[in-house]
Amino acid sequence: MAESRVLPTGFGELEVLAVGIVLLVEALSGLTLNGLTLFSFCKTPELQRPSHLLVLSLALADSGVSLNALLAATASLLGRWPHGSDSCQAHGFQGFATALASISSSAAIAWERYRHHCTRSQLSWSTAGSLVLCVWLSSVFWAALPILGWGHYDYEPLGTCCTLGYSRGDRNFTSFLFTMAFFNFVLPLTITLTSCRLLEQALKKRGHLQVNTRLPGRMLLLGWGPYALLYLYAAIVDVTSISPRLQMVPALIAKTMPTINAFQYALGSETVCRDIWQCLPRLRSMGRSSGHDRAH
């Protein structure tokens, strides 16, 4: 007799399947679009400028977020985390590090755009490289702390992916949460919102305001804000009062950010889209030539 699968508390069979499908769509979308972004920057000399290094950093971070979502989608479709507790720690670290890098890269891009339009000075390679290095070193540092004992990684309510654990609500979690949140969410969000507002004011004075300059800050808040609220609620009140289904919503919202960022910072540019279309025929011809060589 076949053994029935044990479902996570608070979830039905269709709900587990639905979460897996949503995560899979988000993962494939983010990987595809950010892969195109990375490819276009590597193959197009016109895009290989210091300011675009920040966009490259964001695309790389978002690719990592999407890869994390892909592993979570696979586990959700299986109905369980199949890789063991040690792999859960690695999965949590990888997802947290790339999420923090994505948030910080967005803030760096907002600052650079304000600096470029308001000071008319070009970003140097050394400054851009230093910014990217700081973003990734800081992200890895904060993501490593739960492994070292300050905070911890644990399974999300569905039990098929791992993230920063928030179910304990003890002093260790609370101290880590508030310190980490200030440096990795409040500060980058403040930089993004302030840069966008100052850029908007500068463009209005020149009569050049043709786009919604506040959109990056709002999307950052909408994409990662629900996660921040969930963690804050867990630290102050009791997360068990929130249903497991509702606890999964911030994760699903956050994993849409790689797709949103790809359009917002890269694929929304006519130059990038034109260069991608120009590169696609080359890819197809390379594929045909390699197939022809194998045939012979």
PDB file of C-alpha atoms in Angstrom:
ATOM      1  CA  MET A   1       0.000   0.000   0.000  1.00  0.00           C
ATOM      2  CA  ALA A   2       1.390   3.387  -0.978  1.00  0.00           C
ATOM      3  CA  GLU A   3       2.351   5.667   1.921  1.00  0.00           C
ATOM      4  CA  SER A   4       0.385   8.899   1.992  1.00  0.00           C
ATOM      5  CA  ARG A   5       2.361  12.133   1.936  1.00  0.00           C
ATOM      6  CA  VAL A   6       2.332  14.192   5.144  1.00  0.00           C
ATOM      7  CA  LEU A   7       1.276  17.757   4.352  1.00  0.00           C
ATOM      8  CA  PRO A   8       2.679  20.791   6.218  1.00  0.00           C
ATOM      9  CA  THR A   9       0.459  22.144   8.970  1.00  0.00           C
ATOM     10  CA  GLY A  10      -2.073  24.637   7.607  1.00  0.00           C
ATOM     11  CA  PHE A  11      -1.683  23.647   3.947  1.00  0.00           C
ATOM     12  CA  GLY A  12      -3.692  21.463   1.608  1.00  0.00           C
ATOM     13  CA  GLU A  13      -2.430  19.426  -1.333  1.00  0.00           C
ATOM     14  CA  LEU A  14      -3.502  22.022  -3.909  1.00  0.00           C
ATOM     15  CA  GLU A  15      -1.981  24.879  -1.889  1.00  0.00           C
ATOM     16  CA  VAL A  16       1.410  23.169  -1.728  1.00  0.00           C
ATOM     17  CA  LEU A  17       1.235  22.553  -5.477  1.00  0.00           C
ATOM     18  CA  ALA A  18       0.172  26.163  -6.141  1.00  0.00           C
ATOM     19  CA  VAL A  19       3.093  27.563  -4.149  1.00  0.00           C
ATOM     20  CA  GLY A  20       5.479  25.302  -6.055  1.00  0.00           C
ATOM     21  CA  ILE A  21       4.114  26.436  -9.421  1.00  0.00           C
ATOM     22  CA  VAL A  22       4.252  30.132  -8.460  1.00  0.00           C
ATOM     23  CA  LEU A  23       7.844  29.763  -7.244  1.00  0.00           C
ATOM     24  CA  LEU A  24       8.764  27.910 -10.428  1.00  0.00           C
ATOM     25  CA  VAL A  25       7.318  30.649 -12.661  1.00  0.00           C
ATOM     26  CA  GLU A  26       9.056  33.358 -10.609  1.00  0.00           C
ATOM     27  CA  ALA A  27      12.360  31.471 -10.699  1.00  0.00           C
ATOM     28  CA  LEU A  28      12.367  30.774 -14.445  1.00  0.00           C
ATOM     29  CA  SER A  29      11.261  34.317 -15.241  1.00  0.00           C
ATOM     30  CA  GLY A  30      13.961  35.872 -13.049  1.00  0.00           C
ATOM     31  CA  LEU A  31      16.716  33.583 -14.313  1.00  0.00           C
ATOM     32  CA  THR A  32      15.789  34.151 -17.959  1.00  0.00           C
ATOM     33  CA  LEU A  33      15.483  37.933 -17.805  1.00  0.00           C
ATOM     34  CA  ASN A  34      18.531  38.505 -15.625  1.00  0.00           C
ATOM     35  CA  GLY A  35      20.472  36.023 -17.742  1.00  0.00           C
ATOM     36  CA  LEU A  36      19.654  38.147 -20.782  1.00  0.00           C
ATOM     37  CA  THR A  37      20.781  41.228 -18.866  1.00  0.00           C
ATOM     38  CA  LEU A  38      24.114  39.648 -17.922  1.00  0.00           C
ATOM     39  CA  PHE A  39      24.612  38.362 -21.471  1.00  0.00           C
ATOM     40  CA  SER A  40      23.886  41.733 -23.079  1.00  0.00           C
ATOM     41  CA  PHE A  41      26.308  43.553 -20.787  1.00  0.00           C
ATOM     42  CA  CYS A  42      29.059  41.022 -21.458  1.00  0.00           C
ATOM     43  CA  LYS A  43      28.589  41.070 -25.239  1.00  0.00           C
ATOM     44  CA  THR A  44      27.876  44.764 -25.846  1.00  0.00           C
ATOM     45  CA  PRO A  45      30.875  47.142 -25.561  1.00  0.00           C
ATOM     46  CA  GLU A  46      28.600  50.209 -25.337  1.00  0.00           C
ATOM     47  CA  LEU A  47      27.166  48.902 -22.061  1.00  0.00           C
ATOM     48  CA  GLN A  48      30.524  48.152 -20.465  1.00  0.00           C
ATOM     49  CA  ARG A  49      30.696  51.335 -18.423  1.00  0.00           C
ATOM     50  CA  PRO A  50      31.282  51.845 -14.672  1.00  0.00           C
ATOM     51  CA  SER A  51      27.658  52.808 -13.976  1.00  0.00           C
ATOM     52  CA  HIS A  52      26.447  49.597 -15.616  1.00  0.00           C
ATOM     53  CA  LEU A  53      28.653  47.578 -13.276  1.00  0.00           C
ATOM     54  CA  LEU A  54      26.097  48.359 -10.561  1.00  0.00           C
ATOM     55  CA  VAL A  55      23.281  47.040 -12.756  1.00  0.00           C
ATOM     56  CA  LEU A  56      25.411  43.965 -13.438  1.00  0.00           C
ATOM     57  CA  SER A  57      25.753  43.452  -9.682  1.00  0.00           C
ATOM     58  CA  LEU A  58      21.982  43.705  -9.278  1.00  0.00           C
ATOM     59  CA  ALA A  59      21.360  41.223 -12.100  1.00  0.00           C
ATOM     60  CA  LEU A  60      23.823  38.780 -10.547  1.00  0.00           C
ATOM     61  CA  ALA A  61      22.170  39.121  -7.118  1.00  0.00           C
ATOM     62  CA  ASP A  62      18.697  38.683  -8.596  1.00  0.00           C
ATOM     63  CA  SER A  63      19.871  35.605 -10.500  1.00  0.00           C
ATOM     64  CA  GLY A  64      20.906  34.206  -7.127  1.00  0.00           C
ATOM     65  CA  VAL A  65      17.487  35.000  -5.642  1.00  0.00           C
ATOM     66  CA  SER A  66      15.832  33.254  -8.598  1.00  0.00           C
ATOM     67  CA  LEU A  67      18.110  30.224  -8.256  1.00  0.00           C
ATOM     68  CA  ASN A  68      17.133  30.039  -4.596  1.00  0.00           C
ATOM     69  CA  ALA A  69      13.469  30.169  -5.655  1.00  0.00           C
ATOM     70  CA  LEU A  70      14.073  27.379  -8.170  1.00  0.00           C
ATOM     71  CA  LEU A  71      15.360  25.054  -5.444  1.00  0.00           C
ATOM     72  CA  ALA A  72      12.389  26.011  -3.257  1.00  0.00           C
ATOM     73  CA  ALA A  73       9.999  25.361  -6.169  1.00  0.00           C
ATOM     74  CA  THR A  74      11.467  21.905  -6.753  1.00  0.00           C
ATOM     75  CA  ALA A  75      11.121  21.039  -3.070  1.00  0.00           C
ATOM     76  CA  SER A  76       7.561  22.421  -2.976  1.00  0.00           C
ATOM     77  CA  LEU A  77       6.534  20.299  -5.947  1.00  0.00           C
ATOM     78  CA  LEU A  78       8.040  17.291  -4.153  1.00  0.00           C
ATOM     79  CA  GLY A  79       6.183  18.306  -0.998  1.00  0.00           C
ATOM     80  CA  ARG A  80       9.280  18.225   1.221  1.00  0.00           C
ATOM     81  CA  TRP A  81      12.855  19.523   1.559  1.00  0.00           C
ATOM     82  CA  PRO A  82      14.893  16.563   0.262  1.00  0.00           C
ATOM     83  CA  HIS A  83      18.435  17.764   0.938  1.00  0.00           C
ATOM     84  CA  GLY A  84      18.848  17.579   4.733  1.00  0.00           C
ATOM     85  CA  SER A  85      19.381  20.158   7.489  1.00  0.00           C
ATOM     86  CA  ASP A  86      22.934  21.133   6.456  1.00  0.00           C
ATOM     87  CA  SER A  87      21.730  21.958   2.956  1.00  0.00           C
ATOM     88  CA  CYS A  88      18.930  23.990   4.516  1.00  0.00           C
ATOM     89  CA  GLN A  89      21.568  26.176   6.183  1.00  0.00           C
ATOM     90  CA  ALA A  90      23.382  26.588   2.849  1.00  0.00           C
ATOM     91  CA  HIS A  91      20.093  27.370   1.074  1.00  0.00           C
ATOM     92  CA  GLY A  92      19.199  29.975   3.694  1.00  0.00           C
ATOM     93  CA  PHE A  93      22.649  31.565   3.511  1.00  0.00           C
ATOM     94  CA  GLN A  94      22.634  31.744  -0.297  1.00  0.00           C
ATOM     95  CA  GLY A  95      19.126  33.197  -0.451  1.00  0.00           C
ATOM     96  CA  PHE A  96      19.742  35.730   2.310  1.00  0.00           C
ATOM     97  CA  ALA A  97      23.104  36.886   0.903  1.00  0.00           C
ATOM     98  CA  THR A  98      21.744  37.440  -2.614  1.00  0.00           C
ATOM     99  CA  ALA A  99      18.599  39.162  -1.282  1.00  0.00           C
ATOM    100  CA  LEU A 100      20.706  41.609   0.740  1.00  0.00           C
ATOM    101  CA  ALA A 101      22.972  42.178  -2.280  1.00  0.00           C
ATOM    102  CA  SER A 102      19.908  42.888  -4.419  1.00  0.00           C
ATOM    103  CA  ILE A 103      18.578  45.484  -1.959  1.00  0.00           C
ATOM    104  CA  SER A 104      21.966  47.185  -1.561  1.00  0.00           C
ATOM    105  CA  SER A 105      22.646  47.155  -5.314  1.00  0.00           C
ATOM    106  CA  SER A 106      19.303  48.890  -5.910  1.00  0.00           C
ATOM    107  CA  ALA A 107      20.300  51.582  -3.415  1.00  0.00           C
ATOM    108  CA  ALA A 108      23.704  51.993  -5.103  1.00  0.00           C
ATOM    109  CA  ILE A 109      22.043  52.418  -8.516  1.00  0.00           C
ATOM    110  CA  ALA A 110      19.639  55.047  -7.136  1.00  0.00           C
ATOM    111  CA  TRP A 111      22.546  56.965  -5.589  1.00  0.00           C
ATOM    112  CA  GLU A 112      24.583  56.769  -8.804  1.00  0.00           C
ATOM    113  CA  ARG A 113      21.697  58.052 -10.942  1.00  0.00           C
ATOM    114  CA  TYR A 114      21.172  61.001  -8.597  1.00  0.00           C
ATOM    115  CA  ARG A 115      24.918  61.718  -8.592  1.00  0.00           C
ATOM    116  CA  HIS A 116      25.170  61.501 -12.394  1.00  0.00           C
ATOM    117  CA  HIS A 117      22.214  63.788 -13.168  1.00  0.00           C
ATOM    118  CA  CYS A 118      22.882  66.337 -10.422  1.00  0.00           C
ATOM    119  CA  THR A 119      26.676  66.636 -10.530  1.00  0.00           C
ATOM    120  CA  ARG A 120      27.219  65.730 -14.207  1.00  0.00           C
ATOM    121  CA  SER A 121      30.254  63.692 -13.152  1.00  0.00           C
ATOM    122  CA  GLN A 122      31.001  60.223 -14.484  1.00  0.00           C
ATOM    123  CA  LEU A 123      31.414  57.290 -12.141  1.00  0.00           C
ATOM    124  CA  SER A 124      34.941  55.870 -12.274  1.00  0.00           C
ATOM    125  CA  TRP A 125      35.738  52.167 -12.527  1.00  0.00           C
ATOM    126  CA  SER A 126      37.473  52.240  -9.147  1.00  0.00           C
ATOM    127  CA  THR A 127      34.460  53.798  -7.409  1.00  0.00           C
ATOM    128  CA  ALA A 128      32.014  51.423  -9.096  1.00  0.00           C
ATOM    129  CA  GLY A 129      34.208  48.420  -8.268  1.00  0.00           C
ATOM    130  CA  SER A 130      34.515  49.541  -4.648  1.00  0.00           C
ATOM    131  CA  LEU A 131      30.751  49.940  -4.363  1.00  0.00           C
ATOM    132  CA  VAL A 132      30.098  46.472  -5.773  1.00  0.00           C
ATOM    133  CA  LEU A 133      32.763  44.948  -3.526  1.00  0.00           C
ATOM    134  CA  CYS A 134      31.253  46.628  -0.442  1.00  0.00           C
ATOM    135  CA  VAL A 135      27.762  45.443  -1.406  1.00  0.00           C
ATOM    136  CA  TRP A 136      28.795  41.801  -1.696  1.00  0.00           C
ATOM    137  CA  LEU A 137      31.183  41.701   1.277  1.00  0.00           C
ATOM    138  CA  SER A 138      28.538  43.284   3.491  1.00  0.00           C
ATOM    139  CA  SER A 139      25.846  40.901   2.237  1.00  0.00           C
ATOM    140  CA  VAL A 140      28.006  37.816   2.782  1.00  0.00           C
ATOM    141  CA  PHE A 141      29.015  39.087   6.230  1.00  0.00           C
ATOM    142  CA  TRP A 142      25.424  39.533   7.432  1.00  0.00           C
ATOM    143  CA  ALA A 143      24.283  36.269   5.842  1.00  0.00           C
ATOM    144  CA  ALA A 144      27.099  34.368   7.592  1.00  0.00           C
ATOM    145  CA  LEU A 145      26.174  35.596  11.084  1.00  0.00           C
ATOM    146  CA  PRO A 146      23.179  33.205  11.535  1.00  0.00           C
ATOM    147  CA  ILE A 147      25.479  30.276  10.708  1.00  0.00           C
ATOM    148  CA  LEU A 148      27.920  31.549  13.340  1.00  0.00           C
ATOM    149  CA  GLY A 149      25.197  31.749  15.988  1.00  0.00           C
ATOM    150  CA  TRP A 150      23.698  35.249  15.854  1.00  0.00           C
ATOM    151  CA  GLY A 151      20.252  34.547  14.434  1.00  0.00           C
ATOM    152  CA  HIS A 152      19.579  31.237  12.699  1.00  0.00           C
ATOM    153  CA  TYR A 153      18.237  29.722   9.505  1.00  0.00           C
ATOM    154  CA  ASP A 154      15.154  27.537   9.582  1.00  0.00           C
ATOM    155  CA  TYR A 155      12.437  26.099   7.344  1.00  0.00           C
ATOM    156  CA  GLU A 156       9.653  28.392   6.180  1.00  0.00           C
ATOM    157  CA  PRO A 157       6.090  27.349   7.170  1.00  0.00           C
ATOM    158  CA  LEU A 158       5.693  25.211   4.065  1.00  0.00           C
ATOM    159  CA  GLY A 159       8.786  23.243   5.076  1.00  0.00           C
ATOM    160  CA  THR A 160      10.189  23.220   1.544  1.00  0.00           C
ATOM    161  CA  CYS A 161      12.595  26.176   1.642  1.00  0.00           C
ATOM    162  CA  CYS A 162      14.868  27.800   4.207  1.00  0.00           C
ATOM    163  CA  THR A 163      15.217  31.397   5.303  1.00  0.00           C
ATOM    164  CA  LEU A 164      16.143  33.508   8.321  1.00  0.00           C
ATOM    165  CA  GLY A 165      14.305  31.809  11.185  1.00  0.00           C
ATOM    166  CA  TYR A 166      11.773  33.970  12.979  1.00  0.00           C
ATOM    167  CA  SER A 167       9.622  31.466  14.874  1.00  0.00           C
ATOM    168  CA  ARG A 168      11.577  31.568  18.157  1.00  0.00           C
ATOM    169  CA  GLY A 169      11.280  35.298  18.825  1.00  0.00           C
ATOM    170  CA  ASP A 170      14.009  35.126  21.511  1.00  0.00           C
ATOM    171  CA  ARG A 171      16.565  37.778  22.439  1.00  0.00           C
ATOM    172  CA  ASN A 172      19.127  36.363  20.012  1.00  0.00           C
ATOM    173  CA  PHE A 173      16.716  36.704  17.090  1.00  0.00           C
ATOM    174  CA  THR A 174      15.436  40.129  18.168  1.00  0.00           C
ATOM    175  CA  SER A 175      18.902  41.684  18.562  1.00  0.00           C
ATOM    176  CA  PHE A 176      20.045  40.305  15.217  1.00  0.00           C
ATOM    177  CA  LEU A 177      16.846  41.339  13.442  1.00  0.00           C
ATOM    178  CA  PHE A 178      16.864  44.991  14.488  1.00  0.00           C
ATOM    179  CA  THR A 179      20.588  45.439  13.841  1.00  0.00           C
ATOM    180  CA  MET A 180      20.471  43.668  10.481  1.00  0.00           C
ATOM    181  CA  ALA A 181      17.255  45.416   9.396  1.00  0.00           C
ATOM    182  CA  PHE A 182      18.699  48.870  10.074  1.00  0.00           C
ATOM    183  CA  PHE A 183      21.849  48.317   7.990  1.00  0.00           C
ATOM    184  CA  ASN A 184      20.313  46.162   5.247  1.00  0.00           C
ATOM    185  CA  PHE A 185      16.775  47.479   4.781  1.00  0.00           C
ATOM    186  CA  VAL A 186      16.155  50.823   6.502  1.00  0.00           C
ATOM    187  CA  LEU A 187      19.457  52.383   5.402  1.00  0.00           C
ATOM    188  CA  PRO A 188      19.325  51.191   1.736  1.00  0.00           C
ATOM    189  CA  LEU A 189      15.647  52.143   1.535  1.00  0.00           C
ATOM    190  CA  THR A 190      16.398  55.617   2.910  1.00  0.00           C
ATOM    191  CA  ILE A 191      19.247  56.067   0.396  1.00  0.00           C
ATOM    192  CA  THR A 192      16.982  54.933  -2.454  1.00  0.00           C
ATOM    193  CA  LEU A 193      14.006  57.104  -1.496  1.00  0.00           C
ATOM    194  CA  THR A 194      16.168  60.175  -0.801  1.00  0.00           C
ATOM    195  CA  SER A 195      18.131  59.795  -4.042  1.00  0.00           C
ATOM    196  CA  CYS A 196      14.919  59.388  -6.048  1.00  0.00           C
ATOM    197  CA  ARG A 197      13.329  62.440  -4.418  1.00  0.00           C
ATOM    198  CA  LEU A 198      16.388  64.656  -4.978  1.00  0.00           C
ATOM    199  CA  LEU A 199      16.672  63.437  -8.571  1.00  0.00           C
ATOM    200  CA  GLU A 200      13.015  64.257  -9.168  1.00  0.00           C
ATOM    201  CA  GLN A 201      13.501  67.771  -7.803  1.00  0.00           C
ATOM    202  CA  ALA A 202      16.582  68.339  -9.969  1.00  0.00           C
ATOM    203  CA  LEU A 203      14.864  67.117 -13.144  1.00  0.00           C
ATOM    204  CA  LYS A 204      11.770  69.213 -12.428  1.00  0.00           C
ATOM    205  CA  LYS A 205      13.901  72.348 -12.221  1.00  0.00           C
ATOM    206  CA  ARG A 206      15.345  71.573 -15.644  1.00  0.00           C
ATOM    207  CA  GLY A 207      11.987  70.596 -17.103  1.00  0.00           C
ATOM    208  CA  HIS A 208      13.292  67.125 -17.984  1.00  0.00           C
ATOM    209  CA  LEU A 209      11.045  65.017 -15.749  1.00  0.00           C
ATOM    210  CA  GLN A 210       9.638  62.391 -18.136  1.00  0.00           C
ATOM    211  CA  VAL A 211       9.704  59.247 -15.987  1.00  0.00           C
ATOM    212  CA  ASN A 212       8.510  58.238 -12.531  1.00  0.00           C
ATOM    213  CA  THR A 213      11.739  58.714 -10.580  1.00  0.00           C
ATOM    214  CA  ARG A 214      10.195  57.462  -7.322  1.00  0.00           C
ATOM    215  CA  LEU A 215       9.271  54.062  -8.757  1.00  0.00           C
ATOM    216  CA  PRO A 216      12.514  52.271  -7.686  1.00  0.00           C
ATOM    217  CA  GLY A 217      12.010  53.258  -4.042  1.00  0.00           C
ATOM    218  CA  ARG A 218       8.365  52.275  -4.064  1.00  0.00           C
ATOM    219  CA  MET A 219       9.081  48.908  -5.670  1.00  0.00           C
ATOM    220  CA  LEU A 220      11.835  48.216  -3.141  1.00  0.00           C
ATOM    221  CA  LEU A 221       9.406  48.988  -0.332  1.00  0.00           C
ATOM    222  CA  LEU A 222       6.580  46.931  -1.824  1.00  0.00           C
ATOM    223  CA  GLY A 223       8.819  43.981  -2.718  1.00  0.00           C
ATOM    224  CA  TRP A 224      10.776  43.585   0.520  1.00  0.00           C
ATOM    225  CA  GLY A 225       8.536  45.510   2.933  1.00  0.00           C
ATOM    226  CA  PRO A 226       6.174  42.556   3.651  1.00  0.00           C
ATOM    227  CA  TYR A 227       9.162  40.442   4.747  1.00  0.00           C
ATOM    228  CA  ALA A 228      10.318  43.277   7.030  1.00  0.00           C
ATOM    229  CA  LEU A 229       6.836  43.554   8.549  1.00  0.00           C
ATOM    230  CA  LEU A 230       6.667  39.795   9.138  1.00  0.00           C
ATOM    231  CA  TYR A 231      10.023  39.800  10.933  1.00  0.00           C
ATOM    232  CA  LEU A 232       9.052  42.878  12.961  1.00  0.00           C
ATOM    233  CA  TYR A 233       5.774  41.253  14.003  1.00  0.00           C
ATOM    234  CA  ALA A 234       7.621  38.069  14.975  1.00  0.00           C
ATOM    235  CA  ALA A 235      10.028  40.072  17.145  1.00  0.00           C
ATOM    236  CA  ILE A 236       7.422  42.193  18.898  1.00  0.00           C
ATOM    237  CA  VAL A 237       4.326  39.981  19.106  1.00  0.00           C
ATOM    238  CA  ASP A 238       3.943  36.266  18.342  1.00  0.00           C
ATOM    239  CA  VAL A 239       4.239  34.948  14.804  1.00  0.00           C
ATOM    240  CA  THR A 240       2.111  31.892  15.627  1.00  0.00           C
ATOM    241  CA  SER A 241      -0.939  34.170  15.566  1.00  0.00           C
ATOM    242  CA  ILE A 242      -0.395  34.524  11.785  1.00  0.00           C
ATOM    243  CA  SER A 243      -1.607  31.606   9.685  1.00  0.00           C
ATOM    244  CA  PRO A 244       1.112  29.577   7.873  1.00  0.00           C
ATOM    245  CA  ARG A 245      -0.486  30.484   4.535  1.00  0.00           C
ATOM    246  CA  LEU A 246      -0.191  34.205   5.269  1.00  0.00           C
ATOM    247  CA  GLN A 247       3.415  33.759   6.423  1.00  0.00           C
ATOM    248  CA  MET A 248       4.295  32.450   2.954  1.00  0.00           C
ATOM    249  CA  VAL A 249       2.963  35.545   1.165  1.00  0.00           C
ATOM    250  CA  PRO A 250       6.022  37.801   1.815  1.00  0.00           C
ATOM    251  CA  ALA A 251       8.325  35.140   0.340  1.00  0.00           C
ATOM    252  CA  LEU A 252       6.239  34.880  -2.826  1.00  0.00           C
ATOM    253  CA  ILE A 253       6.117  38.680  -3.183  1.00  0.00           C
ATOM    254  CA  ALA A 254       9.871  39.089  -2.628  1.00  0.00           C
ATOM    255  CA  LYS A 255      10.731  36.525  -5.288  1.00  0.00           C
ATOM    256  CA  THR A 256       8.990  38.649  -7.929  1.00  0.00           C
ATOM    257  CA  MET A 257      11.678  41.321  -7.454  1.00  0.00           C
ATOM    258  CA  PRO A 258      14.252  39.757  -9.838  1.00  0.00           C
ATOM    259  CA  THR A 259      11.735  40.006 -12.690  1.00  0.00           C
ATOM    260  CA  ILE A 260      10.673  43.531 -11.724  1.00  0.00           C
ATOM    261  CA  ASN A 261      14.276  44.712 -11.363  1.00  0.00           C
ATOM    262  CA  ALA A 262      15.251  43.247 -14.745  1.00  0.00           C
ATOM    263  CA  PHE A 263      12.629  45.412 -16.484  1.00  0.00           C
ATOM    264  CA  GLN A 264      13.157  48.419 -14.234  1.00  0.00           C
ATOM    265  CA  TYR A 265      16.945  48.714 -14.487  1.00  0.00           C
ATOM    266  CA  ALA A 266      17.985  46.895 -17.655  1.00  0.00           C
ATOM    267  CA  LEU A 267      15.386  45.558 -20.066  1.00  0.00           C
ATOM    268  CA  GLY A 268      13.384  48.782 -19.829  1.00  0.00           C
ATOM    269  CA  SER A 269      16.250  50.470 -21.675  1.00  0.00           C
ATOM    270  CA  GLU A 270      15.859  50.691 -25.452  1.00  0.00           C
ATOM    271  CA  THR A 271      19.633  50.310 -25.849  1.00  0.00           C
ATOM    272  CA  VAL A 272      19.748  47.054 -23.876  1.00  0.00           C
ATOM    273  CA  CYS A 273      16.708  45.594 -25.669  1.00  0.00           C
ATOM    274  CA  ARG A 274      18.153  46.505 -29.073  1.00  0.00           C
ATOM    275  CA  ASP A 275      21.472  44.881 -28.239  1.00  0.00           C
ATOM    276  CA  ILE A 276      19.768  41.717 -26.970  1.00  0.00           C
ATOM    277  CA  TRP A 277      17.847  41.379 -30.243  1.00  0.00           C
ATOM    278  CA  GLN A 278      21.087  41.909 -32.146  1.00  0.00           C
ATOM    279  CA  CYS A 279      22.810  39.189 -30.114  1.00  0.00           C
ATOM    280  CA  LEU A 280      20.055  36.586 -30.526  1.00  0.00           C
ATOM    281  CA  PRO A 281      20.791  35.881 -34.233  1.00  0.00           C
ATOM    282  CA  ARG A 282      24.428  35.352 -33.298  1.00  0.00           C
ATOM    283  CA  LEU A 283      23.395  32.832 -30.644  1.00  0.00           C
ATOM    284  CA  ARG A 284      21.200  30.958 -33.129  1.00  0.00           C
ATOM    285  CA  SER A 285      23.987  30.899 -35.730  1.00  0.00           C
ATOM    286  CA  MET A 286      26.460  29.645 -33.099  1.00  0.00           C
ATOM    287  CA  GLY A 287      24.009  26.899 -32.175  1.00  0.00           C
ATOM    288  CA  ARG A 288      23.562  25.873 -35.814  1.00  0.00           C
ATOM    289  CA  SER A 289      27.319  25.882 -36.455  1.00  0.00           C
ATOM    290  CA  SER A 290      28.076  23.778 -33.359  1.00  0.00           C
ATOM    291  CA  GLY A 291      25.350  21.313 -34.420  1.00  0.00           C
ATOM    292  CA  HIS A 292      26.845  21.177 -37.908  1.00  0.00           C
ATOM    293  CA  ASP A 293      30.311  20.519 -36.474  1.00  0.00           C
ATOM    294  CA  ARG A 294      29.010  17.664 -34.315  1.00  0.00           C
ATOM    295  CA  ALA A 295      27.297  16.144 -37.345  1.00  0.00           C
ATOM    296  CA  HIS A 296      30.638  16.002 -39.125  1.00  0.00           C
TER     297      HIS A 296
END
